[in-house]
Amino acid sequence: MQDFSARIVAYLAQPGIKSIRPKELAYELEIGKQDFAKFKAALQQLLDDGKLSIGKNKLLRLKSQPGLLTGTIKRTNHGSGYFRPHDASQLEPDEVLFVAPEDLKDAYTDDEVQVQLLKKRIRDKRCARVIEILTRASTTFVGSYFERRNRGFVKIDGGQFETAISVGDPGAKGARPEDQVVVELLRFPSPTDAGEAVITKVLGPRGTPGVDLLTIIHEFGLADDFPEPVLAEARLQAQQFADVEGSNSNERKVTSNEEGIDEEPSSASLVTRHSSLVTPSRLDLSNDLIITIDPVDARDFDDAISLTREDDGNWRLGVHIADVAYFVRPGTLLDKEARERGTSVYLPDKVLPMLPEVISNALASLQQGRLRYTKSAFITFNPAGMPLHTEFANSAIKVTQRFAYEQVMPLLNANDDKTGSDQTSADEEVAEKVVVEPQVLALLKRMHELAMILRKRRFDRGALDLALPEVKIDMDGDGKVTGAHVVSHDESHQIIEEFMLAANVAVANKLADCGLSFLRRTHAPPDERKLRALSEFVGSLGHNIRKMPGRGDLQALLKEVHATAHEYAVSYAVLRSTKRAEYSPDPDVGHYALSEANYCHFTSPIRRYPDLTVHRLLDEVIQAEHDPSAKRKKRKTEAPKGHSDETPLPADLVSLGKWCSLTERRAADAEKELIKLKMLEYLADQIGLELDATITGVEKFGFFCLGIQLPAEGLVHISTLPDDHYDYDNRAHTLVGRKRGRIFRLGSPVHVVVAKVDLTNRKLEFQLVDPTDKPRKPRTEEDPPRQRRRDKKRTR
């Protein structure tokens, strides 16, 4: 049975949502006709209880209760937790509240809860007590099945649950000991209740090919197969487009007579030859020189590029993006499914697409030589890369040639007299295998030239480069790790990156100029406390910046440490000091790292739902501008005039932005967790393997480090370090040995050996490899606890 009261309170507690009308709230919560009476009753009860208020304009508001905060819990392996409020302004910058085990109830990680502030402090942190669990993050978990005393139990993966959970009689659903199973929790474990669950699916024995993938899919609640009605709708779109494509193809055959003289196209054609952009129909670019550059193993191509140099020296860039909005209309089953998924999920050995493959890999995908519908952004730049003018159109293209990133730079280098002897034999071999026409090669050269101009101008304007090297695992046919490699990010990637950024900025500026609210890609400035901590940290490395560094200071710092021993440490620290980018309609946030006031995602509608919503708005703008008689009707996503903190943002966009941000994080976390699981399975047979690593976190009890050759992160416990007294400095992110002065600092390189792998709790332990020092005896669970020193500042 649904708890409508909890859902109402949870929705109104979201940041950015100040008030909403009851009918709009019902729409946002997707309340059907059969549940509307229950929804109204819950709403009235909340009003009667004083938890909600309603104004004369029938706007509902959540009444603030003194001392009560709403947010999410992060539970630790020790039974305690940390609370982070939805509204960060309610606490100190980046502050979290400690929740002791006895105050946690049965709340678990990512549950939405309401807490009460307490007067006590533990380990210098303010404390809170869970008053109510508003929404469970999940009731579905994955774990390892075993039997004991004629009962079935499941040990949940990840270590979040301290004890195994009973699943009733043995052998349910055909489960066998050591099988990975999916369970639905009926009662969550708490200090007074062991909890209870029921097995819903058996995945198979741990270690069997594909079981790790299924584990992560079910653990994160990812959608895999599409419902049949959604597939049927996609197939219908495919048939309709095939008819259009065939009809258009036939029309093209009759527009040229036997003498080769073009005749007037049929008025029934859905694609119109262009003489200008001002046309109510689709712009025909099918004879234009257009190319794509994508990963070699890509299957969905959603962006293509054209570029010309005008007689006056100006550049005319065309960024052509798959017109997914043509196939996925609002309110359809395809749309609802795409919104629910939010994004495609790219796992190491499987892609879970946002849209059925008949659309994502076929109809909408910009395949070479196939007629495809697009939305085109045309940007005119002066020779120095300054944007002068933008135009937008619905269009149709045929990609002239598809390139993989790995082909582009060898081709450019092979045909550039300046590289000469720098050209490697490997590049020459790649270039020789690619057949490319002179005009296409000329286009590649123009693209490279303009992209480098745009890149320089972007960084000159204050943009930050926060990217760190990425390591990708290599796998065999069974999905088992065989090794890893550093992902290349050469100038071929930068070409596409710069053009996509330019298109995203152009579209965002256009929508903002039209007075529309839309899902922006926002990146808020760092918190002051984090900036001060960053200043202290880099100061400890000998780099002096202001106590409150601005974006220019950070950019100068990154340049200063480039190609030095401190590059990774400083880059990693700068990245940690910034906030996570998210989707929001708030026009006042901007994008800090890009140094842009208006920014949105427009270029990947095949795999991101926010891009699809932007395409729909842009379509309205295009239709209104190309058809003067058409008047765009006012919509609830219209940007409020004179926006201020007192003017609420459109509630539907706030909610959608939060959902899309959540699905994006879920996809990234699922990918990271599956890589972690595969790496643990690989390293379980590699005990004693030595790795070069980088310290990614420093704590009182040791430090975490990430392998350079393999993307495996593990703990080096302080008890295994060379014998010394170690002082922990949380501001400098260091452990410092008192006797020998050995320093373990965030970002520093270390050489470690794989010491222990715990697959159930997904933990990896390293030991430091130090030929000059003899480490202490590794700590084991059987060892008696050591007596703590009275000086609490010392950590052994």
PDB file of C-alpha atoms in Angstrom, residues 618-632:
ATOM      1  CA  LEU A 618      14.103  24.169 -29.419  1.00  0.00           C
ATOM      2  CA  ASP A 619      11.571  22.688 -31.844  1.00  0.00           C
ATOM      3  CA  GLU A 620       8.985  25.184 -30.586  1.00  0.00           C
ATOM      4  CA  VAL A 621      11.446  28.013 -31.130  1.00  0.00           C
ATOM      5  CA  ILE A 622      12.301  26.824 -34.644  1.00  0.00           C
ATOM      6  CA  GLN A 623       8.648  26.477 -35.621  1.00  0.00           C
ATOM      7  CA  ALA A 624       7.780  29.906 -34.231  1.00  0.00           C
ATOM      8  CA  GLU A 625      10.673  31.624 -36.011  1.00  0.00           C
ATOM      9  CA  HIS A 626      10.195  29.863 -39.338  1.00  0.00           C
ATOM     10  CA  ASP A 627       6.429  30.354 -39.362  1.00  0.00           C
ATOM     11  CA  PRO A 628       5.614  33.949 -38.331  1.00  0.00           C
ATOM     12  CA  SER A 629       1.906  33.120 -38.202  1.00  0.00           C
ATOM     13  CA  ALA A 630       2.503  30.480 -35.516  1.00  0.00           C
ATOM     14  CA  LYS A 631       2.241  31.703 -31.965  1.00  0.00           C
ATOM     15  CA  ARG A 632       3.943  29.689 -29.318  1.00  0.00           C
TER      16      ARG A 632
END
